[in-house]
Each structure stands twice: as C-alpha cells, then as structure tokens.
C-alpha cells in the first residue's frame, strides 16, 4: 500500500487503522466509539469556531471557514463539518482510508471535503497561516514526535485560528478502561489499536501549544458509556478529554 511515512508517523499504527476500513462507516462497525463521539465533538467544534465569528447563514454556520482535519480516517468528522458549509481538507497517511473517505463523500452534496493521502509535515510548508481551524480528533495518541506535530499545527493556522483536539488522557484509569476493558472485555475498540506509551495528558498538550504561541481556551472531560453507546461531558478529565486552543496574533 502507498501509505505515507514521515517524522510523526508510526507505520504500524497507520496499518492497524487501514485494516479497519471495511466497516468504518457502520455505526456498530469497526470504530463505533468514533461515530457516537460526533454527538459531542461536532457541536464543540461549531461552538468554538462561531464564538469568535459572526454567523451569516444559520443553516451553514461554518460557511467560508477553512478547516484542516488531520488524521481524518474515513471522514467521520470531515463530512459533517462540510455539510455545515466548511471548506474542509482531510489528510491522513493511510491511502486506504483516504480512498474510503473520497468514495463515501460522493453522495453528500456539492460541498465535499477535499482529501489527500499525506502527512502534516508534507502539507504544512505550502499552507502556512492558511486554516481558520484544525481538528485532530483521536489522532495524537497514534503519532510520534508530538512537539513537531503541534509546531506544524500552529504554523498552518491563521493568527486567531482554532485547534480542536480529542484524546485519551495519559492516566492509569485511561489505560485500564480505554485499553484493557475496551479492547479485551467490551471489545468496542479493535485489539492493539491503542498504545499507552503514545498517550499524552492535556497538561502536556497545553505546555507544548503554549510554547508554539497558542493559548489554551478550555479543556473538558469525556466519558463513554459502552452499553448506551454514548459519550457524555464530565468535569473529570482522567479518561478522555477535549481541548480547544487559539493561535495568538
Ligand atoms: C482513531 S483514527 C481517527 C480518525 C478520525 N479523526 C475520527 O475521529 O473519525 C486515527 C487516524 O489517525 C491516522 N494517523 C496515524 N498517524 C498519523 C499521523 N502521524 N498524522 C496524521 N494522521 C495519523 C490514522 O491513519 C487514522 O486514520
């Protein structure tokens, strides 16, 4: 396969995700937690973006907003953002997942995301100060060289642009429930998909982003109820978290 490699890429991780492509878009398929997370993460992204911009068209609140969805996989986040009017670019090092994302977007209407099989390190040099927002949802726990990753995120954002992250925390509680229970007992996550060594805490993400001229606006805790197939916000960030930051002028 023509997967992309680069300084942030762990090829084994990309291969593991590519293997999930067949049932990616089925709500009870290979990535069920990602489907149900949309109920929280899409409104979180909309609220974050529209908090600093006036909405001209209520039906398309993200019209004319340029969003980079990094590690877009099969397009679960890119598509709903495009349907809200955003000009979405989705990138992923997995060729198979990009092929799937392109195929799946054929019937969503005229405003389709643009997808590229590439890495942020390849994309960033030609897109400096370009995007209004970046989304890296359930991606940073699968990549290496996080300092470089966030440096490139900051470079591709316009001043005042927003970055939205969701990720598991680096705690024993996240290890126990997010890896051991989720992969071995509940089987709601494919076995071997998460590597605790790559997890990163919201404090460490904040520290790196602040060094890269970004201000962290908020972090929020998330919890998944597997039997209800539902995520919920919670004050407690020891399991999963969402983080919103702004690139300073
Ligand atoms: C758990 S999936 C999340 C997909 C999508 N963001 C979502 O939430 O529906 C993680 C994705 O990150 C991609 N990925 C792995 N390493 C990456 C890297 N270094 N840069 C960008 N994406 C990467 C994988 O190929 C996979 O599609």
PDB file of C-alpha atoms and ligand atoms in Angstrom:
ATOM      1  CA  UNK A   1       0.000   0.000   0.000  1.00  0.00           C
ATOM      2  CA  UNK A   2       1.102   3.573  -0.655  1.00  0.00           C
ATOM      3  CA  UNK A   3       0.807   4.803   2.911  1.00  0.00           C
ATOM      4  CA  UNK A   4       2.763   7.935   3.741  1.00  0.00           C
ATOM      5  CA  UNK A   5       5.675   7.982   6.111  1.00  0.00           C
ATOM      6  CA  UNK A   6       7.221  10.911   7.942  1.00  0.00           C
ATOM      7  CA  UNK A   7       8.645  12.075  11.261  1.00  0.00           C
ATOM      8  CA  UNK A   8       5.248  11.987  13.042  1.00  0.00           C
ATOM      9  CA  UNK A   9       4.121   8.679  11.556  1.00  0.00           C
ATOM     10  CA  UNK A  10       4.293   5.250  13.177  1.00  0.00           C
ATOM     11  CA  UNK A  11       3.742   2.970  10.184  1.00  0.00           C
ATOM     12  CA  UNK A  12       2.341   0.143  12.342  1.00  0.00           C
ATOM     13  CA  UNK A  13      -0.385   2.458  13.675  1.00  0.00           C
ATOM     14  CA  UNK A  14      -1.368   3.507  10.156  1.00  0.00           C
ATOM     15  CA  UNK A  15      -1.524  -0.102   9.032  1.00  0.00           C
ATOM     16  CA  UNK A  16      -3.704  -1.059  12.029  1.00  0.00           C
ATOM     17  CA  UNK A  17      -6.171   1.701  11.167  1.00  0.00           C
ATOM     18  CA  UNK A  18      -6.183   0.780   7.475  1.00  0.00           C
ATOM     19  CA  UNK A  19      -7.255  -2.748   8.433  1.00  0.00           C
ATOM     20  CA  UNK A  20     -10.453  -1.307   9.940  1.00  0.00           C
ATOM     21  CA  UNK A  21     -11.602   0.296   6.700  1.00  0.00           C
ATOM     22  CA  UNK A  22     -14.319  -2.233   5.772  1.00  0.00           C
ATOM     23  CA  UNK A  23     -16.823  -1.359   8.475  1.00  0.00           C
ATOM     24  CA  UNK A  24     -15.585   2.174   9.219  1.00  0.00           C
ATOM     25  CA  UNK A  25     -18.864   3.846   8.263  1.00  0.00           C
ATOM     26  CA  UNK A  26     -21.153   1.350  10.012  1.00  0.00           C
ATOM     27  CA  UNK A  27     -22.262   2.798  13.381  1.00  0.00           C
ATOM     28  CA  UNK A  28     -21.732  -0.596  15.008  1.00  0.00           C
ATOM     29  CA  UNK A  29     -18.782  -1.468  12.798  1.00  0.00           C
ATOM     30  CA  UNK A  30     -15.024  -1.248  13.378  1.00  0.00           C
ATOM     31  CA  UNK A  31     -14.939   2.196  15.072  1.00  0.00           C
ATOM     32  CA  UNK A  32     -18.274   2.553  16.936  1.00  0.00           C
ATOM     33  CA  UNK A  33     -16.881   4.961  19.574  1.00  0.00           C
ATOM     34  CA  UNK A  34     -15.856   7.433  16.877  1.00  0.00           C
ATOM     35  CA  UNK A  35     -19.378   7.533  15.442  1.00  0.00           C
ATOM     36  CA  UNK A  36     -21.042   8.323  18.750  1.00  0.00           C
ATOM     37  CA  UNK A  37     -18.365  10.864  19.675  1.00  0.00           C
ATOM     38  CA  UNK A  38     -19.712  13.076  16.866  1.00  0.00           C
ATOM     39  CA  UNK A  39     -22.686  13.952  19.093  1.00  0.00           C
ATOM     40  CA  UNK A  40     -20.294  15.923  21.306  1.00  0.00           C
ATOM     41  CA  UNK A  41     -17.298  16.807  19.184  1.00  0.00           C
ATOM     42  CA  UNK A  42     -19.140  18.359  16.231  1.00  0.00           C
ATOM     43  CA  UNK A  43     -21.091  20.848  18.456  1.00  0.00           C
ATOM     44  CA  UNK A  44     -17.835  21.501  20.392  1.00  0.00           C
ATOM     45  CA  UNK A  45     -16.079  22.476  17.150  1.00  0.00           C
ATOM     46  CA  UNK A  46     -19.020  24.577  15.909  1.00  0.00           C
ATOM     47  CA  UNK A  47     -19.288  26.437  19.233  1.00  0.00           C
ATOM     48  CA  UNK A  48     -15.546  27.082  19.340  1.00  0.00           C
ATOM     49  CA  UNK A  49     -15.427  28.478  15.816  1.00  0.00           C
ATOM     50  CA  UNK A  50     -18.609  30.534  15.986  1.00  0.00           C
ATOM     51  CA  UNK A  51     -17.718  32.020  19.383  1.00  0.00           C
ATOM     52  CA  UNK A  52     -15.350  34.409  17.593  1.00  0.00           C
ATOM     53  CA  UNK A  53     -17.091  34.769  14.216  1.00  0.00           C
ATOM     54  CA  UNK A  54     -20.498  36.111  13.293  1.00  0.00           C
ATOM     55  CA  UNK A  55     -22.823  33.574  11.628  1.00  0.00           C
ATOM     56  CA  UNK A  56     -24.270  34.879   8.362  1.00  0.00           C
ATOM     57  CA  UNK A  57     -26.278  31.777   7.445  1.00  0.00           C
ATOM     58  CA  UNK A  58     -27.806  29.780  10.316  1.00  0.00           C
ATOM     59  CA  UNK A  59     -28.195  26.676   8.118  1.00  0.00           C
ATOM     60  CA  UNK A  60     -24.500  26.780   7.180  1.00  0.00           C
ATOM     61  CA  UNK A  61     -22.778  28.163  10.291  1.00  0.00           C
ATOM     62  CA  UNK A  62     -19.308  27.159   9.041  1.00  0.00           C
ATOM     63  CA  UNK A  63     -19.625  28.690   5.558  1.00  0.00           C
ATOM     64  CA  UNK A  64     -16.283  30.014   4.279  1.00  0.00           C
ATOM     65  CA  UNK A  65     -14.351  28.550   7.207  1.00  0.00           C
ATOM     66  CA  UNK A  66     -11.239  26.625   6.117  1.00  0.00           C
ATOM     67  CA  UNK A  67     -10.751  23.543   8.294  1.00  0.00           C
ATOM     68  CA  UNK A  68      -7.892  21.026   8.230  1.00  0.00           C
ATOM     69  CA  UNK A  69      -8.966  17.628   9.618  1.00  0.00           C
ATOM     70  CA  UNK A  70      -5.673  15.883  10.434  1.00  0.00           C
ATOM     71  CA  UNK A  71      -5.858  12.084  10.629  1.00  0.00           C
ATOM     72  CA  UNK A  72      -9.311  12.226   9.067  1.00  0.00           C
ATOM     73  CA  UNK A  73      -9.508   8.448   8.541  1.00  0.00           C
ATOM     74  CA  UNK A  74     -12.655   7.616   6.560  1.00  0.00           C
ATOM     75  CA  UNK A  75     -14.090  11.122   7.032  1.00  0.00           C
ATOM     76  CA  UNK A  76     -16.365  10.791  10.076  1.00  0.00           C
ATOM     77  CA  UNK A  77     -15.583  14.361  11.189  1.00  0.00           C
ATOM     78  CA  UNK A  78     -14.815  15.915   7.803  1.00  0.00           C
ATOM     79  CA  UNK A  79     -18.228  15.103   6.308  1.00  0.00           C
ATOM     80  CA  UNK A  80     -20.477  16.672   8.962  1.00  0.00           C
ATOM     81  CA  UNK A  81     -18.282  19.797   9.010  1.00  0.00           C
ATOM     82  CA  UNK A  82     -18.539  20.080   5.208  1.00  0.00           C
ATOM     83  CA  UNK A  83     -22.328  19.669   5.429  1.00  0.00           C
ATOM     84  CA  UNK A  84     -22.327  22.722   7.712  1.00  0.00           C
ATOM     85  CA  UNK A  85     -20.661  24.737   4.959  1.00  0.00           C
ATOM     86  CA  UNK A  86     -16.997  24.463   5.925  1.00  0.00           C
ATOM     87  CA  UNK A  87     -14.283  24.204   3.333  1.00  0.00           C
ATOM     88  CA  UNK A  88     -12.724  21.002   4.708  1.00  0.00           C
ATOM     89  CA  UNK A  89      -9.383  19.462   3.815  1.00  0.00           C
ATOM     90  CA  UNK A  90      -8.927  15.989   5.282  1.00  0.00           C
ATOM     91  CA  UNK A  91      -5.460  14.436   5.395  1.00  0.00           C
ATOM     92  CA  UNK A  92      -4.350  11.005   6.524  1.00  0.00           C
ATOM     93  CA  UNK A  93      -1.241   8.868   5.900  1.00  0.00           C
ATOM     94  CA  UNK A  94      -3.441   5.824   5.155  1.00  0.00           C
ATOM     95  CA  UNK A  95      -4.130   5.504   1.436  1.00  0.00           C
ATOM     96  CA  UNK A  96      -6.927   3.002   2.048  1.00  0.00           C
ATOM     97  CA  UNK A  97      -8.745   5.297   4.460  1.00  0.00           C
ATOM     98  CA  UNK A  98      -8.388   8.276   2.126  1.00  0.00           C
ATOM     99  CA  UNK A  99      -9.791   6.174  -0.742  1.00  0.00           C
ATOM    100  CA  UNK A 100     -12.706   5.235   1.520  1.00  0.00           C
ATOM    101  CA  UNK A 101     -13.282   8.874   2.554  1.00  0.00           C
ATOM    102  CA  UNK A 102     -13.354  10.022  -1.091  1.00  0.00           C
ATOM    103  CA  UNK A 103     -15.742   7.241  -2.077  1.00  0.00           C
ATOM    104  CA  UNK A 104     -18.068   7.857   0.870  1.00  0.00           C
ATOM    105  CA  UNK A 105     -18.293  11.598   0.215  1.00  0.00           C
ATOM    106  CA  UNK A 106     -19.599  11.162  -3.331  1.00  0.00           C
ATOM    107  CA  UNK A 107     -23.252  11.432  -2.299  1.00  0.00           C
ATOM    108  CA  UNK A 108     -23.150  14.136   0.362  1.00  0.00           C
ATOM    109  CA  UNK A 109     -23.926  17.048  -1.930  1.00  0.00           C
ATOM    110  CA  UNK A 110     -21.893  19.746  -3.630  1.00  0.00           C
ATOM    111  CA  UNK A 111     -19.680  20.816  -0.725  1.00  0.00           C
ATOM    112  CA  UNK A 112     -17.439  17.780  -0.381  1.00  0.00           C
ATOM    113  CA  UNK A 113     -14.270  17.668   1.708  1.00  0.00           C
ATOM    114  CA  UNK A 114     -11.034  17.559  -0.254  1.00  0.00           C
ATOM    115  CA  UNK A 115      -8.977  14.558   0.800  1.00  0.00           C
ATOM    116  CA  UNK A 116      -5.248  13.905   0.442  1.00  0.00           C
ATOM    117  CA  UNK A 117      -3.171  10.941   1.454  1.00  0.00           C
ATOM    118  CA  UNK A 118      -0.387  12.907   3.080  1.00  0.00           C
ATOM    119  CA  UNK A 119       1.148  13.872   6.392  1.00  0.00           C
ATOM    120  CA  UNK A 120       1.035  17.176   8.213  1.00  0.00           C
ATOM    121  CA  UNK A 121       4.800  17.505   7.727  1.00  0.00           C
ATOM    122  CA  UNK A 122       4.304  17.303   3.945  1.00  0.00           C
ATOM    123  CA  UNK A 123       1.200  19.528   3.887  1.00  0.00           C
ATOM    124  CA  UNK A 124       2.287  22.306   6.262  1.00  0.00           C
ATOM    125  CA  UNK A 125       5.086  24.028   4.253  1.00  0.00           C
ATOM    126  CA  UNK A 126       2.656  25.034   1.461  1.00  0.00           C
ATOM    127  CA  UNK A 127      -0.166  26.004   3.884  1.00  0.00           C
ATOM    128  CA  UNK A 128       1.435  28.440   6.316  1.00  0.00           C
ATOM    129  CA  UNK A 129      -1.057  30.692   8.191  1.00  0.00           C
ATOM    130  CA  UNK A 130      -3.781  29.202   5.992  1.00  0.00           C
ATOM    131  CA  UNK A 131      -6.506  27.463   8.042  1.00  0.00           C
ATOM    132  CA  UNK A 132      -9.173  29.008  10.282  1.00  0.00           C
ATOM    133  CA  UNK A 133      -9.346  25.801  12.299  1.00  0.00           C
ATOM    134  CA  UNK A 134      -7.579  22.477  12.741  1.00  0.00           C
ATOM    135  CA  UNK A 135      -9.205  19.325  14.065  1.00  0.00           C
ATOM    136  CA  UNK A 136      -7.066  16.467  15.391  1.00  0.00           C
ATOM    137  CA  UNK A 137      -9.645  14.149  16.907  1.00  0.00           C
ATOM    138  CA  UNK A 138      -8.469  10.779  18.247  1.00  0.00           C
ATOM    139  CA  UNK A 139      -5.169  11.189  16.405  1.00  0.00           C
ATOM    140  CA  UNK A 140      -2.466  12.451  18.765  1.00  0.00           C
ATOM    141  CA  UNK A 141      -2.408   9.175  20.700  1.00  0.00           C
ATOM    142  CA  UNK A 142      -1.414   7.399  17.481  1.00  0.00           C
ATOM    143  CA  UNK A 143       1.513   9.543  16.371  1.00  0.00           C
ATOM    144  CA  UNK A 144       5.110  10.157  17.385  1.00  0.00           C
ATOM    145  CA  UNK A 145       7.046  13.426  17.745  1.00  0.00           C
ATOM    146  CA  UNK A 146       4.222  15.484  19.257  1.00  0.00           C
ATOM    147  CA  UNK A 147       6.378  18.625  19.601  1.00  0.00           C
ATOM    148  CA  UNK A 148       6.842  18.690  15.827  1.00  0.00           C
ATOM    149  CA  UNK A 149       3.164  17.876  15.242  1.00  0.00           C
ATOM    150  CA  UNK A 150       1.933  20.831  17.301  1.00  0.00           C
ATOM    151  CA  UNK A 151       4.575  23.147  15.863  1.00  0.00           C
ATOM    152  CA  UNK A 152       3.275  22.347  12.354  1.00  0.00           C
ATOM    153  CA  UNK A 153      -0.350  22.770  13.522  1.00  0.00           C
ATOM    154  CA  UNK A 154       0.498  26.266  14.779  1.00  0.00           C
ATOM    155  CA  UNK A 155       2.258  27.105  11.514  1.00  0.00           C
ATOM    156  CA  UNK A 156      -0.711  26.118   9.354  1.00  0.00           C
ATOM    157  CA  UNK A 157      -3.240  28.066  11.447  1.00  0.00           C
ATOM    158  CA  UNK A 158      -4.010  31.708  10.763  1.00  0.00           C
ATOM    159  CA  UNK A 159      -3.468  34.026  13.737  1.00  0.00           C
ATOM    160  CA  UNK A 160      -6.707  33.781  15.723  1.00  0.00           C
ATOM    161  CA  UNK A 161      -7.348  30.304  14.292  1.00  0.00           C
ATOM    162  CA  UNK A 162      -8.560  27.462  16.480  1.00  0.00           C
ATOM    163  CA  UNK A 163      -7.301  23.967  17.158  1.00  0.00           C
ATOM    164  CA  UNK A 164      -9.586  21.227  18.496  1.00  0.00           C
ATOM    165  CA  UNK A 165      -8.240  18.011  19.957  1.00  0.00           C
ATOM    166  CA  UNK A 166      -9.816  14.944  21.497  1.00  0.00           C
ATOM    167  CA  UNK A 167      -7.681  12.204  23.007  1.00  0.00           C
ATOM    168  CA  UNK A 168      -7.367   9.712  25.850  1.00  0.00           C
ATOM    169  CA  UNK A 169      -5.522  11.066  28.879  1.00  0.00           C
ATOM    170  CA  UNK A 170      -2.214   9.558  29.994  1.00  0.00           C
ATOM    171  CA  UNK A 171      -3.516   8.063  33.231  1.00  0.00           C
ATOM    172  CA  UNK A 172      -3.779   4.534  34.597  1.00  0.00           C
ATOM    173  CA  UNK A 173      -7.537   4.962  34.561  1.00  0.00           C
ATOM    174  CA  UNK A 174      -7.461   5.665  30.808  1.00  0.00           C
ATOM    175  CA  UNK A 175      -5.120   2.690  30.363  1.00  0.00           C
ATOM    176  CA  UNK A 176      -7.438   0.393  32.312  1.00  0.00           C
ATOM    177  CA  UNK A 177     -10.767   1.436  30.753  1.00  0.00           C
ATOM    178  CA  UNK A 178      -9.592   2.763  27.363  1.00  0.00           C
ATOM    179  CA  UNK A 179      -7.267  -0.144  26.536  1.00  0.00           C
ATOM    180  CA  UNK A 180      -7.719  -3.144  28.820  1.00  0.00           C
ATOM    181  CA  UNK A 181     -11.508  -3.064  29.265  1.00  0.00           C
ATOM    182  CA  UNK A 182     -12.401  -1.532  25.871  1.00  0.00           C
ATOM    183  CA  UNK A 183     -10.177  -3.872  23.834  1.00  0.00           C
ATOM    184  CA  UNK A 184     -10.351  -7.113  25.811  1.00  0.00           C
ATOM    185  CA  UNK A 185     -13.651  -7.200  27.667  1.00  0.00           C
ATOM    186  CA  UNK A 186     -16.144  -4.912  25.929  1.00  0.00           C
ATOM    187  CA  UNK A 187     -14.425  -5.213  22.538  1.00  0.00           C
ATOM    188  CA  UNK A 188     -15.626  -1.739  21.490  1.00  0.00           C
ATOM    189  CA  UNK A 189     -12.099  -0.881  20.277  1.00  0.00           C
ATOM    190  CA  UNK A 190     -10.037  -3.121  17.978  1.00  0.00           C
ATOM    191  CA  UNK A 191      -7.370  -5.064  19.863  1.00  0.00           C
ATOM    192  CA  UNK A 192      -3.929  -3.448  19.770  1.00  0.00           C
ATOM    193  CA  UNK A 193      -5.260  -0.124  18.471  1.00  0.00           C
ATOM    194  CA  UNK A 194      -4.082   1.899  21.461  1.00  0.00           C
ATOM    195  CA  UNK A 195      -0.518   2.106  22.744  1.00  0.00           C
ATOM    196  CA  UNK A 196      -0.317   3.688  26.197  1.00  0.00           C
ATOM    197  CA  UNK A 197       3.215   4.927  25.522  1.00  0.00           C
ATOM    198  CA  UNK A 198       1.812   7.342  22.925  1.00  0.00           C
ATOM    199  CA  UNK A 199      -0.900   8.782  25.164  1.00  0.00           C
ATOM    200  CA  UNK A 200      -0.385  12.407  26.231  1.00  0.00           C
ATOM    201  CA  UNK A 201      -2.041  14.395  29.013  1.00  0.00           C
ATOM    202  CA  UNK A 202      -3.937  17.664  28.399  1.00  0.00           C
ATOM    203  CA  UNK A 203      -1.344  19.394  30.604  1.00  0.00           C
ATOM    204  CA  UNK A 204       1.484  18.277  28.306  1.00  0.00           C
ATOM    205  CA  UNK A 205      -0.514  19.229  25.185  1.00  0.00           C
ATOM    206  CA  UNK A 206      -1.166  22.664  26.738  1.00  0.00           C
ATOM    207  CA  UNK A 207       2.503  23.116  27.634  1.00  0.00           C
ATOM    208  CA  UNK A 208       3.580  22.343  24.048  1.00  0.00           C
ATOM    209  CA  UNK A 209       0.871  24.512  22.464  1.00  0.00           C
ATOM    210  CA  UNK A 210       1.728  27.469  24.697  1.00  0.00           C
ATOM    211  CA  UNK A 211       5.371  27.191  23.585  1.00  0.00           C
ATOM    212  CA  UNK A 212       4.082  27.337  19.988  1.00  0.00           C
ATOM    213  CA  UNK A 213       2.295  30.665  20.530  1.00  0.00           C
ATOM    214  CA  UNK A 214      -1.160  29.205  21.216  1.00  0.00           C
ATOM    215  CA  UNK A 215      -3.495  29.920  24.141  1.00  0.00           C
ATOM    216  CA  UNK A 216      -5.497  27.033  25.573  1.00  0.00           C
ATOM    217  CA  UNK A 217      -9.126  28.205  25.862  1.00  0.00           C
ATOM    218  CA  UNK A 218     -10.619  25.198  27.596  1.00  0.00           C
ATOM    219  CA  UNK A 219     -10.234  21.508  28.316  1.00  0.00           C
ATOM    220  CA  UNK A 220     -13.216  19.272  29.057  1.00  0.00           C
ATOM    221  CA  UNK A 221     -13.554  15.710  30.271  1.00  0.00           C
ATOM    222  CA  UNK A 222     -15.377  12.995  28.326  1.00  0.00           C
ATOM    223  CA  UNK A 223     -16.698   9.602  29.327  1.00  0.00           C
ATOM    224  CA  UNK A 224     -18.019   6.759  27.153  1.00  0.00           C
ATOM    225  CA  UNK A 225     -20.915   4.539  28.249  1.00  0.00           C
ATOM    226  CA  UNK A 226     -20.436   1.405  26.120  1.00  0.00           C
ATOM    227  CA  UNK A 227     -23.831  -0.154  26.843  1.00  0.00           C
ATOM    228  CA  UNK A 228     -25.635   3.051  25.888  1.00  0.00           C
ATOM    229  CA  UNK A 229     -23.186   3.598  23.040  1.00  0.00           C
ATOM    230  CA  UNK A 230     -22.936   7.226  24.126  1.00  0.00           C
ATOM    231  CA  UNK A 231     -20.358   9.833  25.174  1.00  0.00           C
ATOM    232  CA  UNK A 232     -21.038  12.468  27.783  1.00  0.00           C
ATOM    233  CA  UNK A 233     -19.179  15.569  29.003  1.00  0.00           C
ATOM    234  CA  UNK A 234     -17.898  15.410  32.559  1.00  0.00           C
ATOM    235  CA  UNK A 235     -15.740  17.623  34.804  1.00  0.00           C
ATOM    236  CA  UNK A 236     -13.335  14.746  35.370  1.00  0.00           C
ATOM    237  CA  UNK A 237     -10.593  14.563  32.662  1.00  0.00           C
ATOM    238  CA  UNK A 238      -8.830  11.395  33.737  1.00  0.00           C
ATOM    239  CA  UNK A 239     -10.281   9.241  30.959  1.00  0.00           C
ATOM    240  CA  UNK A 240     -10.755  11.228  27.768  1.00  0.00           C
ATOM    241  CA  UNK A 241     -10.515  14.967  27.098  1.00  0.00           C
ATOM    242  CA  UNK A 242     -11.303  17.622  24.519  1.00  0.00           C
ATOM    243  CA  UNK A 243      -9.106  20.704  24.217  1.00  0.00           C
ATOM    244  CA  UNK A 244      -9.623  23.967  22.335  1.00  0.00           C
ATOM    245  CA  UNK A 245      -6.797  26.434  21.739  1.00  0.00           C
ATOM    246  CA  UNK A 246      -6.301  29.643  19.752  1.00  0.00           C
ATOM    247  CA  UNK A 247      -3.203  30.727  17.854  1.00  0.00           C
ATOM    248  CA  UNK A 248      -2.235  34.138  19.146  1.00  0.00           C
ATOM    249  CA  UNK A 249      -1.823  37.127  16.813  1.00  0.00           C
TER     250      UNK A 249
HETATM  251  C1  LIG B   1      -8.633   6.655  15.587  1.00  0.00           C
HETATM  252  S1  LIG B   1      -8.477   7.198  13.936  1.00  0.00           S
HETATM  253  C2  LIG B   1      -9.367   8.746  13.999  1.00  0.00           C
HETATM  254  C3  LIG B   1      -9.976   9.117  12.682  1.00  0.00           C
HETATM  255  C4  LIG B   1     -10.783  10.417  12.683  1.00  0.00           C
HETATM  256  N1  LIG B   1     -10.022  11.536  13.182  1.00  0.00           N
HETATM  257  C5  LIG B   1     -12.051  10.247  13.506  1.00  0.00           C
HETATM  258  O1  LIG B   1     -12.026  10.624  14.689  1.00  0.00           O
HETATM  259  O2  LIG B   1     -13.019   9.718  12.988  1.00  0.00           O
HETATM  260  C6  LIG B   1      -6.789   7.763  13.865  1.00  0.00           C
HETATM  261  C7  LIG B   1      -6.349   8.213  12.485  1.00  0.00           C
HETATM  262  O3  LIG B   1      -5.061   8.849  12.584  1.00  0.00           O
HETATM  263  C8  LIG B   1      -4.321   8.497  11.450  1.00  0.00           C
HETATM  264  N2  LIG B   1      -2.891   8.740  11.757  1.00  0.00           N
HETATM  265  C9  LIG B   1      -1.987   7.923  12.298  1.00  0.00           C
HETATM  266  N3  LIG B   1      -0.779   8.545  12.390  1.00  0.00           N
HETATM  267  C10 LIG B   1      -0.954   9.789  11.911  1.00  0.00           C
HETATM  268  C11 LIG B   1      -0.081  10.904  11.731  1.00  0.00           C
HETATM  269  N4  LIG B   1       1.197  10.858  12.083  1.00  0.00           N
HETATM  270  N5  LIG B   1      -0.597  12.033  11.186  1.00  0.00           N
HETATM  271  C12 LIG B   1      -1.905  12.091  10.836  1.00  0.00           C
HETATM  272  N6  LIG B   1      -2.762  11.059  10.987  1.00  0.00           N
HETATM  273  C13 LIG B   1      -2.293   9.928  11.514  1.00  0.00           C
HETATM  274  C14 LIG B   1      -4.684   7.049  11.193  1.00  0.00           C
HETATM  275  O4  LIG B   1      -4.377   6.623   9.887  1.00  0.00           O
HETATM  276  C15 LIG B   1      -6.187   7.074  11.482  1.00  0.00           C
HETATM  277  O5  LIG B   1      -6.935   7.371  10.347  1.00  0.00           O
END
